[in-house]
Short mmCIF file of C-alpha atoms in Angstrom, two decimals:
data_model
loop_
_atom_site.label_atom_id
_atom_site.label_comp_id
_atom_site.label_asym_id
_atom_site.label_seq_id
_atom_site.Cartn_x
_atom_site.Cartn_y
_atom_site.Cartn_z
CA MET S 1 18.03 7.40 -3.27
CA THR S 2 16.29 4.14 -4.19
CA ASP S 3 12.65 5.24 -4.93
CA ALA S 4 11.03 1.84 -5.78
CA PHE S 5 7.36 2.83 -4.72
CA GLY S 6 7.45 6.44 -6.19
CA ARG S 7 9.02 4.92 -9.74
CA MET S 8 6.08 2.47 -9.67
CA LEU S 9 3.62 5.52 -9.51
CA LEU S 10 5.52 7.28 -11.95
CA ASP S 11 5.63 4.66 -14.46
CA ARG S 12 1.85 3.91 -13.52
CA ALA S 13 2.43 0.85 -12.45
CA ASP S 14 -0.72 -1.98 -12.28
CA THR S 15 0.84 -3.85 -9.68
CA GLU S 16 2.37 -3.66 -6.02
CA ILE S 17 4.84 -5.61 -4.79
CA ILE S 18 5.47 -5.99 -0.96
CA GLU S 19 8.31 -7.96 0.66
CA ARG S 20 8.08 -8.85 4.07
CA SER S 21 10.85 -9.51 6.08
CA ASP S 22 10.21 -13.21 6.29
CA GLY S 23 10.40 -13.02 2.93
CA PHE S 24 6.30 -13.53 2.06
CA ILE S 25 5.50 -11.61 -1.19
CA SER S 26 2.27 -10.22 -2.24
CA THR S 27 1.20 -8.30 -5.40
CA SER S 28 -1.78 -6.00 -5.01
CA MET S 29 -3.32 -4.15 -7.93
CA LEU S 30 -2.73 -0.81 -7.63
CA ASP S 31 -5.60 1.97 -6.04
CA TYR S 32 -3.62 4.88 -5.65
CA PHE S 33 -5.24 6.13 -8.40
CA ALA S 34 -8.66 5.37 -7.52
CA PRO S 35 -11.63 7.97 -8.31
CA VAL S 36 -13.35 8.74 -4.80
CA ARG S 37 -16.35 6.54 -6.18
CA ARG S 38 -13.98 3.25 -6.54
CA TRP S 39 -12.68 3.91 -3.10
CA ALA S 40 -13.94 1.50 0.19
CA GLN S 41 -17.36 2.67 1.40
CA VAL S 42 -15.74 3.11 4.85
CA GLU S 43 -13.38 6.10 3.09
CA ARG S 44 -16.27 7.54 1.52
CA ARG S 45 -18.00 7.71 4.44
CA ALA S 46 -14.66 8.95 6.78
CA LEU S 47 -14.56 12.32 4.43
CA ARG S 48 -17.26 13.83 6.17
CA LEU S 49 -14.89 13.61 9.47
CA VAL S 50 -12.48 15.57 8.02
CA ARG S 51 -12.55 19.58 8.61
CA GLY S 52 -10.33 22.63 8.08
CA ARG S 53 -6.63 22.52 6.85
CA VAL S 54 -5.73 19.17 6.52
CA LEU S 55 -2.46 16.94 6.24
CA ASP S 56 -2.31 14.08 4.25
CA ALA S 57 0.54 11.65 5.48
CA GLY S 58 1.69 9.06 2.84
CA VAL S 59 0.04 11.14 -0.13
CA GLY S 60 0.85 8.73 -2.72
CA ALA S 61 -0.03 9.70 -5.91
CA GLY S 62 -2.58 12.06 -4.58
CA ARG S 63 -6.08 10.26 -4.84
CA VAL S 64 -7.35 11.79 -1.13
CA ALA S 65 -5.43 14.87 -1.17
CA LEU S 66 -7.17 15.86 -4.44
CA GLU S 67 -10.66 15.19 -3.63
CA LEU S 68 -10.31 16.95 -0.71
CA GLN S 69 -9.02 19.60 -2.57
CA ALA S 70 -12.23 19.27 -4.70
CA ARG S 71 -14.54 19.54 -1.59
CA GLY S 72 -12.58 22.99 -0.79
CA ARG S 73 -10.07 21.77 1.48
CA ASN S 74 -6.49 23.56 2.48
CA VAL S 75 -4.74 20.25 2.15
CA VAL S 76 -0.34 19.93 2.57
CA GLY S 77 0.49 16.75 1.47
CA ILE S 78 3.64 14.52 2.47
CA ASP S 79 5.60 12.07 1.00
CA VAL S 80 8.91 9.84 1.69
CA SER S 81 9.14 9.29 -2.13
CA ALA S 82 10.12 11.85 -4.51
CA GLY S 83 8.21 9.74 -6.85
CA ALA S 84 5.05 10.12 -4.86
CA VAL S 85 5.67 13.35 -4.31
CA GLU S 86 6.40 14.80 -8.27
CA VAL S 87 3.20 12.42 -9.21
CA ALA S 88 1.20 13.97 -6.91
CA ARG S 89 1.71 17.24 -7.69
CA ARG S 90 1.36 16.35 -11.24
CA ARG S 91 -2.21 15.26 -10.64
CA GLY S 92 -2.59 18.38 -9.16
CA VAL S 93 -2.02 18.66 -5.46
CA ARG S 94 -1.12 22.25 -4.78
CA ASN S 95 1.02 21.78 -1.78
CA VAL S 96 3.12 18.63 -2.01
CA ARG S 97 6.61 18.24 0.00
CA LEU S 98 8.46 15.57 0.44
CA LEU S 99 8.40 14.69 4.20
CA ALA S 100 9.30 11.56 6.39
CA PHE S 101 5.79 11.06 8.44
CA GLU S 102 8.68 10.86 11.51
CA ASP S 103 9.88 14.41 10.68
CA VAL S 104 6.04 16.08 10.58
CA ASP S 105 6.70 19.25 13.67
CA ALA S 106 4.78 22.57 14.14
CA SER S 107 6.86 24.14 11.46
CA LEU S 108 3.79 22.95 8.71
CA GLY S 109 1.65 25.53 10.49
CA ARG S 110 -2.02 23.84 12.48
CA PHE S 111 -4.10 21.68 11.14
CA ASP S 112 -7.76 20.70 11.67
CA THR S 113 -6.90 16.88 10.65
CA LEU S 114 -4.85 14.50 9.99
CA VAL S 115 -5.60 12.11 7.51
CA MET S 116 -3.89 8.40 6.96
CA TYR S 117 -6.07 6.71 4.25
CA GLY S 118 -5.33 3.06 2.80
CA ASN S 119 -3.94 1.70 5.57
CA ASN S 120 -1.57 4.49 6.97
CA PHE S 121 -1.90 4.15 10.61
CA GLY S 122 0.43 2.00 9.67
CA LEU S 123 3.14 4.89 9.55
CA PHE S 124 3.22 5.22 12.58
CA GLY S 125 5.59 2.38 12.44
CA SER S 126 5.65 1.04 16.56
CA PRO S 127 3.65 1.88 19.48
CA ALA S 128 6.64 3.87 20.84
CA LYS S 129 7.05 5.87 18.11
CA ALA S 130 3.25 6.43 17.97
CA ARG S 131 3.05 7.41 21.54
CA ARG S 132 6.03 9.83 20.92
CA LEU S 133 4.72 11.23 17.46
CA LEU S 134 0.91 11.53 18.90
CA LYS S 135 2.72 13.79 21.95
CA ARG S 136 4.61 15.74 19.70
CA PHE S 137 1.31 16.66 17.28
CA ARG S 138 -0.75 17.32 19.83
CA PRO S 139 0.04 21.30 20.01
CA PHE S 140 -0.67 21.56 16.05
CA ILE S 141 -3.30 18.79 15.19
CA GLY S 142 -6.68 18.98 15.79
CA ARG S 143 -8.03 15.23 14.70
CA ILE S 144 -6.58 11.72 12.91
CA VAL S 145 -8.43 10.43 10.66
CA ALA S 146 -6.71 6.85 9.96
CA GLY S 147 -7.55 3.40 8.73
CA SER S 148 -6.33 0.31 9.49
CA ASN S 149 -6.51 -3.66 8.40
CA ASP S 150 -7.26 -5.67 11.16
CA PRO S 151 -3.93 -8.06 11.44
CA TYR S 152 -6.38 -11.02 13.22
CA GLY S 153 -8.85 -11.49 10.53
CA THR S 154 -6.87 -13.81 8.67
CA ASP S 155 -6.15 -17.60 9.21
CA ASP S 156 -3.67 -17.90 6.83
CA PRO S 157 -0.77 -20.03 8.74
CA ALA S 158 1.97 -17.82 7.24
CA HIS S 159 0.37 -14.80 8.72
CA LEU S 160 -0.17 -16.30 12.35
CA ALA S 161 3.16 -17.69 12.49
CA TYR S 162 4.35 -13.88 11.68
CA GLN S 163 2.51 -12.86 14.08
CA GLU S 164 3.76 -15.50 16.54
CA ARG S 165 7.04 -14.78 16.15
CA ASN S 166 6.67 -11.00 16.71
CA ARG S 167 5.07 -12.01 19.98
CA ALA S 168 8.01 -13.87 20.78
CA ARG S 169 10.20 -10.81 19.87
CA GLY S 170 7.89 -8.63 22.24
CA ARG S 171 6.58 -6.53 19.00
CA MET S 172 3.18 -6.25 17.99
CA PRO S 173 1.49 -8.83 16.45
CA GLY S 174 1.10 -6.64 13.00
CA GLN S 175 4.42 -4.80 13.63
CA LEU S 176 5.23 -5.95 9.75
CA ARG S 177 8.22 -5.35 8.43
CA ILE S 178 8.10 -4.53 4.81
CA ARG S 179 9.08 -3.01 1.69
CA VAL S 180 8.56 -2.18 -1.80
CA ARG S 181 9.65 -3.96 -4.71
CA TYR S 182 9.34 -2.67 -8.39
CA ARG S 183 11.49 -4.24 -11.34
CA ASP S 184 15.02 -3.66 -9.56
CA LEU S 185 14.70 -1.64 -7.39
CA ALA S 186 13.95 -2.42 -3.56
CA ASP S 187 12.59 0.17 -0.62
CA PRO S 188 14.53 0.02 2.36
CA TRP S 189 13.15 -1.59 4.73
CA PHE S 190 10.57 0.13 6.83
CA GLU S 191 8.20 -0.86 9.93
CA TYR S 192 4.79 -0.66 9.42
CA LEU S 193 1.82 -0.89 12.66
CA ILE S 194 -1.45 -3.22 11.29
CA VAL S 195 -3.50 -2.69 14.78
CA SER S 196 -6.71 -3.91 16.26
CA PRO S 197 -9.46 -1.76 17.32
CA ASP S 198 -8.56 -2.73 20.69
CA GLU S 199 -5.09 -2.53 19.82
CA MET S 200 -5.35 1.31 18.64
CA ALA S 201 -7.21 1.85 21.83
CA GLU S 202 -4.42 1.03 24.09
CA ILE S 203 -1.84 2.44 21.99
CA LEU S 204 -3.94 5.95 23.03
CA GLU S 205 -3.77 4.79 26.38
CA GLY S 206 -1.79 7.53 28.40
CA THR S 207 -1.65 9.81 25.52
CA ASP S 208 -4.02 12.53 25.26
CA TRP S 209 -5.83 11.72 22.27
CA GLU S 210 -8.66 9.05 22.44
CA ILE S 211 -11.28 7.08 19.60
CA ARG S 212 -14.06 8.97 19.28
CA ASP S 213 -15.63 7.00 16.21
CA SER S 214 -14.72 3.89 14.80
CA SER S 215 -16.30 1.81 11.80
CA ALA S 216 -15.27 -1.88 9.87
CA THR S 217 -16.13 -3.07 6.97
CA ARG S 218 -15.49 -5.57 4.34
CA ALA S 219 -12.47 -4.94 2.41
CA ARG S 220 -12.67 -5.18 -1.31
CA THR S 221 -10.09 -7.61 -1.70
CA THR S 222 -8.04 -9.79 0.58
CA SER S 223 -5.30 -8.01 2.18
CA PRO S 224 -2.02 -9.26 1.99
CA TYR S 225 -0.68 -9.55 5.94
CA SER S 226 -3.74 -8.88 7.43
CA SER S 227 -7.23 -9.59 7.12
CA ARG S 228 -10.20 -10.00 4.59
CA ARG S 229 -11.82 -6.94 7.24
CA SER S 230 -10.60 -3.46 7.25
CA LEU S 231 -11.29 -1.74 9.69
CA TRP S 232 -11.60 2.54 10.25
CA LYS S 233 -11.06 4.40 12.64
CA PRO S 234 -11.59 7.93 13.66
CA VAL S 235 -8.96 9.66 16.32
CA SER S 236 -10.07 12.72 17.85
CA ARG S 237 -8.65 14.55 20.54
CA VAL S 238 -10.54 15.11 23.38
CA SER S 239 -11.02 18.61 22.75
CA ASP S 240 -14.16 18.84 25.15
CA THR S 241 -12.41 17.28 28.19
CA GLY S 242 -8.72 18.79 27.55
CA PRO S 243 -5.76 16.87 28.16
CA ARG S 244 -6.15 13.69 30.11
CA MET T 1 11.12 -29.50 -1.40
CA THR T 2 10.66 -26.29 -1.91
CA ASP T 3 7.71 -25.97 -4.60
CA ALA T 4 6.74 -22.52 -4.91
CA PHE T 5 5.68 -22.56 -8.30
CA GLY T 6 3.13 -25.84 -7.69
CA ARG T 7 1.72 -24.07 -4.81
CA MET T 8 0.81 -21.30 -6.98
CA LEU T 9 -0.84 -23.83 -9.40
CA LEU T 10 -2.15 -25.44 -6.76
CA ASP T 11 -4.05 -22.41 -5.33
CA ARG T 12 -4.97 -21.00 -8.48
CA ALA T 13 -2.97 -17.62 -7.93
CA ASP T 14 -4.02 -15.27 -10.19
CA THR T 15 0.01 -13.36 -10.26
CA GLU T 16 3.14 -15.03 -11.31
CA ILE T 17 6.06 -13.45 -9.50
CA ILE T 18 9.61 -14.29 -10.86
CA GLU T 19 12.91 -12.57 -9.45
CA ARG T 20 15.95 -12.94 -11.91
CA SER T 21 19.27 -12.73 -10.11
CA ASP T 22 20.08 -9.28 -10.61
CA GLY T 23 16.82 -8.23 -8.06
CA PHE T 24 14.47 -7.44 -11.08
CA ILE T 25 11.33 -8.61 -9.96
CA SER T 26 8.02 -9.12 -12.14
CA THR T 27 4.47 -9.75 -11.89
CA SER T 28 2.46 -11.37 -15.17
CA MET T 29 -1.24 -13.28 -15.16
CA LEU T 30 -0.81 -16.21 -14.89
CA ASP T 31 -2.30 -17.79 -18.11
CA TYR T 32 -1.34 -21.70 -17.08
CA PHE T 33 -4.81 -22.60 -17.29
CA ALA T 34 -5.60 -20.81 -20.08
CA PRO T 35 -8.12 -22.80 -22.73
CA VAL T 36 -6.92 -22.95 -26.07
CA ARG T 37 -9.38 -19.61 -27.68
CA ARG T 38 -7.06 -17.82 -25.40
CA TRP T 39 -3.85 -18.79 -26.49
CA ALA T 40 -0.98 -16.82 -28.63
CA GLN T 41 -2.27 -17.20 -32.27
CA VAL T 42 1.22 -18.34 -32.67
CA GLU T 43 1.03 -21.31 -30.38
CA ARG T 44 -2.68 -22.19 -31.95
CA ARG T 45 -1.50 -22.72 -35.42
CA ALA T 46 1.55 -24.54 -33.86
CA LEU T 47 -0.48 -27.13 -32.95
CA ARG T 48 -1.11 -28.51 -36.34
CA LEU T 49 2.77 -29.19 -36.26
CA VAL T 50 2.50 -31.57 -33.29
CA ARG T 51 2.61 -35.38 -34.32
CA GLY T 52 1.82 -38.81 -32.83
CA ARG T 53 3.19 -39.75 -29.19
CA VAL T 54 4.06 -36.43 -27.27
CA LEU T 55 6.16 -35.80 -24.91
CA ASP T 56 5.15 -32.43 -23.06
CA ALA T 57 7.88 -30.90 -21.70
CA GLY T 58 6.78 -28.46 -18.45
CA VAL T 59 3.36 -29.79 -18.43
CA GLY T 60 2.65 -27.17 -15.71
CA ALA T 61 -1.13 -27.06 -15.54
CA GLY T 62 -1.64 -29.34 -18.51
CA ARG T 63 -3.14 -26.79 -20.71
CA VAL T 64 -1.12 -27.68 -23.96
CA ALA T 65 -1.62 -31.97 -22.65
CA LEU T 66 -5.26 -31.23 -22.26
CA GLU T 67 -5.60 -29.57 -25.97
CA LEU T 68 -2.93 -32.66 -27.56
CA GLN T 69 -5.45 -35.23 -26.10
CA ALA T 70 -8.73 -33.70 -26.82
CA ARG T 71 -7.30 -33.93 -29.93
CA GLY T 72 -6.06 -37.61 -29.85
CA ARG T 73 -2.95 -37.70 -28.97
CA ASN T 74 -1.06 -39.68 -26.39
CA VAL T 75 0.93 -37.54 -24.03
CA VAL T 76 3.60 -37.69 -21.32
CA GLY T 77 3.33 -34.65 -19.15
CA ILE T 78 6.69 -34.31 -17.07
CA ASP T 79 6.99 -31.33 -14.44
CA VAL T 80 10.15 -30.81 -12.18
CA SER T 81 7.23 -29.01 -9.58
CA ALA T 82 5.26 -31.54 -7.92
CA GLY T 83 2.49 -29.09 -7.21
CA ALA T 84 2.04 -29.13 -11.15
CA VAL T 85 2.12 -32.77 -11.65
CA GLU T 86 -0.42 -33.04 -9.02
CA VAL T 87 -2.80 -29.95 -10.74
CA ALA T 88 -2.22 -31.70 -14.33
CA ARG T 89 -3.29 -35.14 -13.48
CA ARG T 90 -6.28 -33.52 -11.08
CA ARG T 91 -7.35 -31.50 -14.35
CA GLY T 92 -7.11 -35.04 -17.08
CA VAL T 93 -4.04 -35.22 -18.16
CA ARG T 94 -3.54 -38.75 -18.47
CA ASN T 95 -0.58 -39.51 -18.23
CA VAL T 96 2.30 -36.97 -15.87
CA ARG T 97 5.24 -37.20 -14.35
CA LEU T 98 7.50 -35.77 -11.94
CA LEU T 99 10.54 -35.62 -13.60
CA ALA T 100 13.24 -32.92 -14.32
CA PHE T 101 13.86 -32.18 -18.29
CA GLU T 102 17.14 -32.49 -17.75
CA ASP T 103 16.50 -36.66 -16.74
CA VAL T 104 14.39 -37.32 -20.06
CA ASP T 105 16.01 -40.09 -21.72
CA ALA T 106 14.97 -43.31 -23.46
CA SER T 107 13.37 -44.73 -20.81
CA LEU T 108 10.21 -42.89 -21.55
CA GLY T 109 9.78 -44.79 -24.79
CA ARG T 110 9.51 -43.06 -28.14
CA PHE T 111 7.94 -39.58 -29.15
CA ASP T 112 6.85 -38.59 -32.12
CA THR T 113 6.93 -34.83 -30.79
CA LEU T 114 8.21 -33.07 -27.87
CA VAL T 115 6.13 -30.08 -26.99
CA MET T 116 7.74 -26.53 -25.21
CA TYR T 117 5.25 -24.22 -24.93
CA GLY T 118 5.34 -21.38 -23.65
CA ASN T 119 8.69 -19.99 -23.20
CA ASN T 120 9.81 -23.54 -22.50
CA PHE T 121 12.72 -23.44 -24.86
CA GLY T 122 14.33 -21.81 -21.93
CA LEU T 123 14.35 -25.27 -20.22
CA PHE T 124 17.52 -26.18 -22.06
CA GLY T 125 19.04 -23.67 -19.78
CA SER T 126 22.73 -23.08 -21.57
CA PRO T 127 24.03 -23.76 -25.10
CA ALA T 128 26.28 -26.32 -23.23
CA LYS T 129 23.70 -28.13 -22.23
CA ALA T 130 21.02 -27.89 -24.82
CA ARG T 131 23.48 -29.77 -26.74
CA ARG T 132 23.62 -32.24 -24.75
CA LEU T 133 20.13 -33.03 -24.35
CA LEU T 134 19.66 -32.57 -28.42
CA LYS T 135 22.13 -35.11 -28.56
CA ARG T 136 20.49 -37.54 -25.87
CA PHE T 137 17.38 -36.80 -27.47
CA ARG T 138 18.11 -37.98 -31.07
CA PRO T 139 17.62 -41.58 -31.24
CA PHE T 140 13.54 -41.44 -29.52
CA ILE T 141 12.98 -38.25 -30.35
CA GLY T 142 11.32 -37.19 -33.69
CA ARG T 143 10.57 -32.99 -33.29
CA ILE T 144 10.64 -30.60 -31.51
CA VAL T 145 7.97 -28.13 -31.16
CA ALA T 146 9.36 -25.09 -29.27
CA GLY T 147 8.77 -21.49 -28.25
CA SER T 148 11.32 -18.85 -27.55
CA ASN T 149 10.92 -15.05 -26.67
CA ASP T 150 12.90 -13.08 -28.76
CA PRO T 151 15.73 -11.43 -25.94
CA TYR T 152 16.55 -8.64 -28.07
CA GLY T 153 13.02 -7.26 -28.63
CA THR T 154 13.25 -4.70 -25.78
CA ASP T 155 14.83 -1.25 -25.27
CA ASP T 156 14.41 -1.59 -21.51
CA PRO T 157 17.08 -0.63 -19.68
CA ALA T 158 17.39 -2.81 -16.82
CA HIS T 159 17.08 -5.46 -19.35
CA LEU T 160 20.27 -4.90 -21.71
CA ALA T 161 22.26 -4.04 -18.85
CA TYR T 162 21.55 -7.48 -17.83
CA GLN T 163 22.01 -9.05 -20.80
CA GLU T 164 25.61 -6.65 -21.27
CA ARG T 165 26.51 -8.43 -17.43
CA ASN T 166 25.74 -12.26 -19.54
CA ARG T 167 28.08 -11.44 -22.24
CA ALA T 168 30.65 -10.09 -19.77
CA ARG T 169 30.46 -13.28 -17.95
CA GLY T 170 30.80 -15.26 -21.49
CA ARG T 171 27.42 -16.05 -21.38
CA MET T 172 24.65 -15.60 -23.67
CA PRO T 173 22.27 -12.33 -23.16
CA GLY T 174 19.69 -14.30 -22.89
CA GLN T 175 20.68 -16.97 -20.26
CA LEU T 176 18.34 -16.14 -17.36
CA ARG T 177 18.86 -17.01 -13.77
CA ILE T 178 15.39 -16.36 -12.52
CA ARG T 179 13.10 -17.76 -9.70
CA VAL T 180 9.45 -18.21 -9.20
CA ARG T 181 8.30 -17.01 -5.86
CA TYR T 182 4.93 -16.83 -4.39
CA ARG T 183 3.60 -16.00 -0.85
CA ASP T 184 6.49 -17.25 1.65
CA LEU T 185 8.29 -19.96 -0.64
CA ALA T 186 11.14 -19.44 -2.98
CA ASP T 187 12.04 -22.14 -5.51
CA PRO T 188 15.62 -23.02 -6.32
CA TRP T 189 17.20 -20.31 -8.83
CA PHE T 190 17.41 -21.73 -12.13
CA GLU T 191 19.02 -21.16 -15.70
CA TYR T 192 16.17 -20.60 -18.25
CA LEU T 193 17.31 -19.57 -21.78
CA ILE T 194 15.83 -17.08 -23.86
CA VAL T 195 17.18 -17.07 -27.62
CA SER T 196 16.12 -15.35 -30.73
CA PRO T 197 15.98 -17.10 -33.91
CA ASP T 198 19.76 -16.76 -34.96
CA GLU T 199 20.82 -18.11 -31.50
CA MET T 200 18.34 -20.92 -31.72
CA ALA T 201 19.56 -21.63 -35.20
CA GLU T 202 23.50 -21.07 -33.71
CA ILE T 203 22.75 -23.86 -30.69
CA LEU T 204 21.65 -26.23 -33.41
CA GLU T 205 24.80 -26.16 -35.60
CA GLY T 206 27.03 -29.10 -35.08
CA THR T 207 24.50 -31.36 -33.54
CA ASP T 208 21.91 -33.63 -36.13
CA TRP T 209 19.09 -31.09 -35.51
CA GLU T 210 17.76 -27.74 -38.07
CA ILE T 211 14.75 -25.29 -37.62
CA ARG T 212 12.25 -26.68 -40.42
CA ASP T 213 9.73 -23.97 -39.84
CA SER T 214 10.07 -20.78 -37.62
CA SER T 215 7.43 -17.82 -37.18
CA ALA T 216 6.82 -14.79 -34.58
CA THR T 217 4.18 -12.52 -33.86
CA ARG T 218 3.23 -9.67 -31.34
CA ALA T 219 3.00 -11.51 -28.11
CA ARG T 220 -0.34 -10.61 -26.17
CA THR T 221 1.85 -9.27 -22.90
CA THR T 222 4.92 -7.64 -22.33
CA SER T 223 7.37 -10.56 -21.12
CA PRO T 224 9.57 -9.55 -18.22
CA TYR T 225 13.01 -10.63 -19.31
CA SER T 226 12.23 -10.35 -23.17
CA SER T 227 10.60 -8.77 -25.63
CA ARG T 228 7.40 -7.47 -26.82
CA ARG T 229 7.34 -9.84 -29.40
CA SER T 230 6.73 -13.46 -29.08
CA LEU T 231 8.86 -15.91 -31.42
CA TRP T 232 7.48 -19.28 -32.28
CA LYS T 233 10.03 -21.84 -33.51
CA PRO T 234 9.42 -25.52 -34.58
CA VAL T 235 12.60 -27.25 -34.89
CA SER T 236 12.78 -30.98 -36.48
CA ARG T 237 15.15 -33.02 -37.06
CA VAL T 238 16.82 -33.46 -40.65
CA SER T 239 15.02 -37.01 -41.37
CA ASP T 240 15.31 -36.77 -44.55
CA THR T 241 18.87 -36.27 -45.24
CA GLY T 242 20.11 -37.92 -42.07
CA PRO T 243 22.16 -36.79 -39.57
CA ARG T 244 24.84 -34.06 -40.70
#
C-alpha cells in the first residue's frame, strides 16, 4: 500500500505537497506536530466543546489526541494511513487504530464527541456520503466538533475555475479531488469536502443533526484550495428536542 | 506557452517544486533572489574567476547578473523563461534576453566568461549536447564558471534507483529528466545534467576545454536529486597551449 502521507509524517518532513485533480499543486508547512500554543485560536477555543469519550478522525501525528489526553479525555484515534497510526502511537496516543473514516461504526463503542480538527470535516467527502455517515453515527456519537475552511474566501482564478467545473458537473464547488505526494510516493486520489457555513447547514437538513455553535477566524496561512479565512463549526445533535 | 518557472518568480513564491520523471517530487526554498551575502561560500569565492564581458546562462531572477553588474561587469543574461526575463529586467539587469541555452551562438558577440551558477552546468543536458555546445562556444567564449552538485553524494535509495535506471538506459546516472510545477502550471520536461568532478572532466575529453580549477563545499541544503555536497567547477579554455 502506498502511504505518502504516513511516510511524510514518519520522516517529519517540513512541507506537505497536495495535488488537486486539475493539476494544481500546493505546498504548505507541516503543522501536524504543532503543540496547542501554536494552534489557531479557533481550534484552541473549541477544545472546551469536547466532552467525555472522544473519537479523533484523521488523527495524523496525534496533535489533537495528545492534547485531549493531557486534559484527561479518553481518546480513540483513527487514520487510514499506517504511517500516521505509527507516528501517533509513538508520540503517546494510547488508543490508535488503522481505520478509514467511512468504516467507523458502533463496534468502536459510544463516543461523546467526534473531533475533526484541521479541516477534517472534509473527510465526509461528499454531501451524500456525509448524510449517510451522519445517519449511521447518530446512535453512538453525541456531538461533532469539526473544522472547515470556507471555499468562497478566495478570489484566486484557479480556485474559482475549479469550483465552476465542479458546479458544472453537479458537484459541490468545494468538493475537492486531491492526493498527497511525498518524494516518489503518491497516495490514491480521494474526495475532500470543503464547505461554507451555509453549505454545512444545508448538508445537515433532513438529518437529525444541527449546528449549535459556529465561529470563524482568520487562518494563519493561505490555504491552498480554499480561503484566507478559516471556519470553525461545532455541530451537535439536537439532544434537547430529540430527532427531527 | 506554459511558464511555471517564470510565474513562480513573478509571484516571488517561497517554494520551488520540481518533479522528476520517476514521479519523485521535491520542494526547496527559493533562493533565486538571494543577495550575495547569502550565497554559498563556493559561489562567492568563484566571483573572482569572472572576467570581462559576461554571459549569464539561466539568469533566473538575476541574482548573479546583478552582483556582477555591481562589480562593474558588462553582463548579458539569457533565460528560456519569459517570466524570468521580466523579473530580471525589473530588478535591474540591463541586458536580458529570452533565449534558450542551446540557441546561444556568436551573434551575441564575444564573452570573456560564461557563468552557470546555481547548478546550471545542468543546462548542458547530456554529454553529447555538452560537447556539441562546447565546440560551438569555442570561438566566442573565453572561460566557463559553472557549478554542479555531485550526484554521488547521496545514499537515498530513491536517487540511487533513478541513477541505476539511467545507467541501464545508457544515460549518465545524473542525467535528470525534470520539470517545474507551480500552482496549476507544469513546464515541459527538460534534461538537466548533474555530474561529479570526474564526469565533468570526462565530458571535456576530446574537446579543447579543460578544467582549470575546482573546489567542493558542503551545500547549505539537501539537494533533492543529488547530494549533500555542492561542487563548484570552473572550466576554462586551454588558452596557453592552444586547442588540443
